[in-house]
């Protein structure tokens, strides 16, 4: 990856994290997981190692942005595992949009299950309908955003900065 590509990916992660936290503060529901869409896009494009690193950095952003995480590093580990899983499901060559949506929906479902288990372990009630709607919203946003993010990353890597 070129430095320009890394800068674009970091900017997209920051944008996804800040936008997600900002919209969550407005109590919009169902709120898609924008950071997961960026992590999935990177993992589908570049593989499991890139997905793991992108998820780790994105999760750290969520851990550090207010309201943060109850245990520092929890989000970083969750998103790193999601990036690794999506990267393992990467297919070489052109990929159908249906595959992208299924992968994002599957990983978003797994993420919601783990978040629900963590909430139950802390004694916090879990709204299953809200979690299901969040998975649906994330998959729908992924349908549109993943091709756009991939195009932006491809274009940034083609450019040569002197």
PDB file of C-alpha atoms in Angstrom:
ATOM      1  CA  UNK A   1       0.000   0.000   0.000  1.00  0.00           C
ATOM      2  CA  UNK A   2       1.229   3.429  -0.882  1.00  0.00           C
ATOM      3  CA  UNK A   3       1.417   6.241   1.694  1.00  0.00           C
ATOM      4  CA  UNK A   4      -1.435   7.982  -0.122  1.00  0.00           C
ATOM      5  CA  UNK A   5      -3.565   4.823   0.147  1.00  0.00           C
ATOM      6  CA  UNK A   6      -2.793   4.524   3.866  1.00  0.00           C
ATOM      7  CA  UNK A   7      -3.728   8.166   4.394  1.00  0.00           C
ATOM      8  CA  UNK A   8      -7.025   7.701   2.542  1.00  0.00           C
ATOM      9  CA  UNK A   9      -7.851   4.565   4.564  1.00  0.00           C
ATOM     10  CA  UNK A  10      -7.007   6.356   7.850  1.00  0.00           C
ATOM     11  CA  UNK A  11      -9.187   9.287   6.829  1.00  0.00           C
ATOM     12  CA  UNK A  12     -12.083   6.967   5.979  1.00  0.00           C
ATOM     13  CA  UNK A  13     -11.711   5.202   9.343  1.00  0.00           C
ATOM     14  CA  UNK A  14     -11.722   8.500  11.205  1.00  0.00           C
ATOM     15  CA  UNK A  15     -14.712   9.726   9.204  1.00  0.00           C
ATOM     16  CA  UNK A  16     -16.637   6.492   9.845  1.00  0.00           C
ATOM     17  CA  UNK A  17     -15.870   6.529  13.568  1.00  0.00           C
ATOM     18  CA  UNK A  18     -16.678  10.216  14.115  1.00  0.00           C
ATOM     19  CA  UNK A  19     -19.838  10.061  12.002  1.00  0.00           C
ATOM     20  CA  UNK A  20     -20.989   6.908  13.805  1.00  0.00           C
ATOM     21  CA  UNK A  21     -20.420   8.416  17.263  1.00  0.00           C
ATOM     22  CA  UNK A  22     -22.061  11.690  16.248  1.00  0.00           C
ATOM     23  CA  UNK A  23     -25.172   9.993  14.864  1.00  0.00           C
ATOM     24  CA  UNK A  24     -25.377   7.717  17.921  1.00  0.00           C
ATOM     25  CA  UNK A  25     -25.358  10.807  20.158  1.00  0.00           C
ATOM     26  CA  UNK A  26     -28.437  11.997  18.249  1.00  0.00           C
ATOM     27  CA  UNK A  27     -30.168   8.693  19.171  1.00  0.00           C
ATOM     28  CA  UNK A  28     -30.901   7.773  15.563  1.00  0.00           C
ATOM     29  CA  UNK A  29     -32.081   4.214  15.178  1.00  0.00           C
ATOM     30  CA  UNK A  30     -31.302   1.892  13.481  1.00  0.00           C
ATOM     31  CA  UNK A  31     -27.790   3.221  13.061  1.00  0.00           C
ATOM     32  CA  UNK A  32     -25.553   1.340  10.631  1.00  0.00           C
ATOM     33  CA  UNK A  33     -22.050   0.468  11.761  1.00  0.00           C
ATOM     34  CA  UNK A  34     -20.117   2.742   9.415  1.00  0.00           C
ATOM     35  CA  UNK A  35     -16.749   1.742  10.805  1.00  0.00           C
ATOM     36  CA  UNK A  36     -17.457  -1.920  10.116  1.00  0.00           C
ATOM     37  CA  UNK A  37     -18.261  -1.057   6.504  1.00  0.00           C
ATOM     38  CA  UNK A  38     -14.870   0.664   6.083  1.00  0.00           C
ATOM     39  CA  UNK A  39     -13.057  -2.244   7.773  1.00  0.00           C
ATOM     40  CA  UNK A  40     -14.915  -4.755   5.594  1.00  0.00           C
ATOM     41  CA  UNK A  41     -14.086  -2.796   2.470  1.00  0.00           C
ATOM     42  CA  UNK A  42     -10.373  -2.818   3.291  1.00  0.00           C
ATOM     43  CA  UNK A  43     -10.421  -6.518   4.183  1.00  0.00           C
ATOM     44  CA  UNK A  44     -12.317  -7.517   1.045  1.00  0.00           C
ATOM     45  CA  UNK A  45      -9.885  -5.551  -1.057  1.00  0.00           C
ATOM     46  CA  UNK A  46      -6.562  -6.477   0.570  1.00  0.00           C
ATOM     47  CA  UNK A  47      -7.041  -9.621   2.668  1.00  0.00           C
ATOM     48  CA  UNK A  48      -6.995 -10.774   6.293  1.00  0.00           C
ATOM     49  CA  UNK A  49      -3.815  -9.023   7.456  1.00  0.00           C
ATOM     50  CA  UNK A  50      -5.005  -5.639   6.219  1.00  0.00           C
ATOM     51  CA  UNK A  51      -8.476  -6.333   7.621  1.00  0.00           C
ATOM     52  CA  UNK A  52      -7.002  -7.146  11.027  1.00  0.00           C
ATOM     53  CA  UNK A  53      -4.863  -3.995  11.127  1.00  0.00           C
ATOM     54  CA  UNK A  54      -7.642  -1.769   9.802  1.00  0.00           C
ATOM     55  CA  UNK A  55     -10.087  -3.213  12.326  1.00  0.00           C
ATOM     56  CA  UNK A  56      -7.605  -2.750  15.155  1.00  0.00           C
ATOM     57  CA  UNK A  57      -7.011   0.914  14.314  1.00  0.00           C
ATOM     58  CA  UNK A  58     -10.724   1.568  13.765  1.00  0.00           C
ATOM     59  CA  UNK A  59     -11.612  -0.125  17.041  1.00  0.00           C
ATOM     60  CA  UNK A  60      -9.043   1.984  18.879  1.00  0.00           C
ATOM     61  CA  UNK A  61     -10.701   5.069  17.448  1.00  0.00           C
ATOM     62  CA  UNK A  62     -14.062   3.933  18.844  1.00  0.00           C
ATOM     63  CA  UNK A  63     -12.453   3.091  22.180  1.00  0.00           C
ATOM     64  CA  UNK A  64     -10.989   6.583  22.440  1.00  0.00           C
ATOM     65  CA  UNK A  65     -13.849   8.682  21.048  1.00  0.00           C
ATOM     66  CA  UNK A  66     -16.517   9.652  23.589  1.00  0.00           C
ATOM     67  CA  UNK A  67     -18.392   7.835  25.107  1.00  0.00           C
ATOM     68  CA  UNK A  68     -15.588   5.321  24.677  1.00  0.00           C
ATOM     69  CA  UNK A  69     -15.584   1.755  25.845  1.00  0.00           C
ATOM     70  CA  UNK A  70     -16.160   0.356  29.316  1.00  0.00           C
ATOM     71  CA  UNK A  71     -12.939  -1.638  28.958  1.00  0.00           C
ATOM     72  CA  UNK A  72     -10.285   0.026  26.816  1.00  0.00           C
ATOM     73  CA  UNK A  73      -9.387  -2.157  23.855  1.00  0.00           C
ATOM     74  CA  UNK A  74     -12.654  -4.091  23.641  1.00  0.00           C
ATOM     75  CA  UNK A  75     -13.783  -2.432  20.419  1.00  0.00           C
ATOM     76  CA  UNK A  76     -10.273  -2.725  18.967  1.00  0.00           C
ATOM     77  CA  UNK A  77     -10.285  -6.487  19.496  1.00  0.00           C
ATOM     78  CA  UNK A  78     -13.822  -6.895  18.162  1.00  0.00           C
ATOM     79  CA  UNK A  79     -13.144  -4.960  14.973  1.00  0.00           C
ATOM     80  CA  UNK A  80      -9.765  -6.664  14.490  1.00  0.00           C
ATOM     81  CA  UNK A  81     -11.486 -10.064  14.577  1.00  0.00           C
ATOM     82  CA  UNK A  82     -14.165  -8.772  12.186  1.00  0.00           C
ATOM     83  CA  UNK A  83     -11.496  -7.522   9.769  1.00  0.00           C
ATOM     84  CA  UNK A  84      -9.686 -10.847   9.978  1.00  0.00           C
ATOM     85  CA  UNK A  85     -12.900 -12.785   9.327  1.00  0.00           C
ATOM     86  CA  UNK A  86     -13.902 -10.633   6.357  1.00  0.00           C
ATOM     87  CA  UNK A  87     -10.388 -10.856   4.943  1.00  0.00           C
ATOM     88  CA  UNK A  88     -10.520 -14.649   5.186  1.00  0.00           C
ATOM     89  CA  UNK A  89     -13.695 -14.544   3.075  1.00  0.00           C
ATOM     90  CA  UNK A  90     -11.998 -12.454   0.388  1.00  0.00           C
ATOM     91  CA  UNK A  91     -12.349 -13.691  -3.170  1.00  0.00           C
ATOM     92  CA  UNK A  92      -9.830 -12.783  -5.869  1.00  0.00           C
ATOM     93  CA  UNK A  93     -11.068 -10.942  -8.924  1.00  0.00           C
ATOM     94  CA  UNK A  94     -14.454  -9.313  -9.412  1.00  0.00           C
ATOM     95  CA  UNK A  95     -16.908 -10.028  -6.607  1.00  0.00           C
ATOM     96  CA  UNK A  96     -20.691  -9.867  -6.767  1.00  0.00           C
ATOM     97  CA  UNK A  97     -22.512  -7.308  -4.690  1.00  0.00           C
ATOM     98  CA  UNK A  98     -24.581 -10.114  -3.158  1.00  0.00           C
ATOM     99  CA  UNK A  99     -21.398 -11.669  -1.743  1.00  0.00           C
ATOM    100  CA  UNK A 100     -20.324  -8.334  -0.241  1.00  0.00           C
ATOM    101  CA  UNK A 101     -23.720  -7.842   1.424  1.00  0.00           C
ATOM    102  CA  UNK A 102     -23.765 -11.408   2.779  1.00  0.00           C
ATOM    103  CA  UNK A 103     -20.256 -11.082   4.215  1.00  0.00           C
ATOM    104  CA  UNK A 104     -21.015  -7.735   5.850  1.00  0.00           C
ATOM    105  CA  UNK A 105     -24.340  -9.000   7.219  1.00  0.00           C
ATOM    106  CA  UNK A 106     -22.660 -12.112   8.625  1.00  0.00           C
ATOM    107  CA  UNK A 107     -19.852 -10.212  10.312  1.00  0.00           C
ATOM    108  CA  UNK A 108     -22.258  -7.533  11.591  1.00  0.00           C
ATOM    109  CA  UNK A 109     -24.441 -10.307  13.055  1.00  0.00           C
ATOM    110  CA  UNK A 110     -21.461 -11.838  14.811  1.00  0.00           C
ATOM    111  CA  UNK A 111     -20.447  -8.435  16.144  1.00  0.00           C
ATOM    112  CA  UNK A 112     -23.948  -7.802  17.493  1.00  0.00           C
ATOM    113  CA  UNK A 113     -24.035 -11.233  19.175  1.00  0.00           C
ATOM    114  CA  UNK A 114     -20.747 -10.536  20.951  1.00  0.00           C
ATOM    115  CA  UNK A 115     -21.890  -7.041  21.947  1.00  0.00           C
ATOM    116  CA  UNK A 116     -25.125  -8.530  23.281  1.00  0.00           C
ATOM    117  CA  UNK A 117     -23.194 -11.115  25.294  1.00  0.00           C
ATOM    118  CA  UNK A 118     -20.949  -8.395  26.737  1.00  0.00           C
ATOM    119  CA  UNK A 119     -24.004  -6.299  27.640  1.00  0.00           C
ATOM    120  CA  UNK A 120     -25.686  -9.254  29.331  1.00  0.00           C
ATOM    121  CA  UNK A 121     -22.496  -9.987  31.261  1.00  0.00           C
ATOM    122  CA  UNK A 122     -22.625  -6.426  32.609  1.00  0.00           C
ATOM    123  CA  UNK A 123     -26.326  -6.722  33.460  1.00  0.00           C
ATOM    124  CA  UNK A 124     -27.469  -4.370  30.706  1.00  0.00           C
ATOM    125  CA  UNK A 125     -30.662  -5.334  28.835  1.00  0.00           C
ATOM    126  CA  UNK A 126     -30.320  -6.185  25.143  1.00  0.00           C
ATOM    127  CA  UNK A 127     -32.810  -5.099  22.490  1.00  0.00           C
ATOM    128  CA  UNK A 128     -32.768  -7.914  19.930  1.00  0.00           C
ATOM    129  CA  UNK A 129     -34.961  -6.078  17.411  1.00  0.00           C
ATOM    130  CA  UNK A 130     -32.670  -3.046  17.483  1.00  0.00           C
ATOM    131  CA  UNK A 131     -29.645  -5.295  16.946  1.00  0.00           C
ATOM    132  CA  UNK A 132     -31.307  -7.025  13.987  1.00  0.00           C
ATOM    133  CA  UNK A 133     -32.236  -3.673  12.439  1.00  0.00           C
ATOM    134  CA  UNK A 134     -28.665  -2.478  12.933  1.00  0.00           C
ATOM    135  CA  UNK A 135     -27.359  -5.527  11.042  1.00  0.00           C
ATOM    136  CA  UNK A 136     -29.833  -4.873   8.235  1.00  0.00           C
ATOM    137  CA  UNK A 137     -28.882  -1.182   8.086  1.00  0.00           C
ATOM    138  CA  UNK A 138     -25.160  -2.015   8.067  1.00  0.00           C
ATOM    139  CA  UNK A 139     -25.578  -4.516   5.222  1.00  0.00           C
ATOM    140  CA  UNK A 140     -27.655  -2.015   3.249  1.00  0.00           C
ATOM    141  CA  UNK A 141     -25.109   0.761   3.710  1.00  0.00           C
ATOM    142  CA  UNK A 142     -22.360  -1.703   2.787  1.00  0.00           C
ATOM    143  CA  UNK A 143     -24.138  -2.357  -0.498  1.00  0.00           C
ATOM    144  CA  UNK A 144     -23.562   1.264  -1.479  1.00  0.00           C
ATOM    145  CA  UNK A 145     -20.449   2.286   0.454  1.00  0.00           C
ATOM    146  CA  UNK A 146     -18.082  -0.664  -0.142  1.00  0.00           C
ATOM    147  CA  UNK A 147     -17.843  -0.091  -3.923  1.00  0.00           C
ATOM    148  CA  UNK A 148     -17.329   3.637  -3.312  1.00  0.00           C
ATOM    149  CA  UNK A 149     -14.618   3.106  -0.680  1.00  0.00           C
ATOM    150  CA  UNK A 150     -12.864   0.574  -2.906  1.00  0.00           C
ATOM    151  CA  UNK A 151     -12.929   3.003  -5.817  1.00  0.00           C
ATOM    152  CA  UNK A 152     -11.524   5.819  -3.674  1.00  0.00           C
ATOM    153  CA  UNK A 153      -8.717   3.563  -2.377  1.00  0.00           C
ATOM    154  CA  UNK A 154      -7.879   2.319  -5.879  1.00  0.00           C
ATOM    155  CA  UNK A 155      -7.774   5.855  -7.199  1.00  0.00           C
ATOM    156  CA  UNK A 156      -5.563   7.068  -4.345  1.00  0.00           C
ATOM    157  CA  UNK A 157      -3.066   4.291  -4.989  1.00  0.00           C
ATOM    158  CA  UNK A 158      -2.875   5.125  -8.695  1.00  0.00           C
ATOM    159  CA  UNK A 159      -1.966   8.716  -8.010  1.00  0.00           C
ATOM    160  CA  UNK A 160       1.706   9.523  -7.644  1.00  0.00           C
ATOM    161  CA  UNK A 161       2.644  12.333  -5.333  1.00  0.00           C
ATOM    162  CA  UNK A 162       6.042  13.872  -6.030  1.00  0.00           C
TER     163      UNK A 162
END
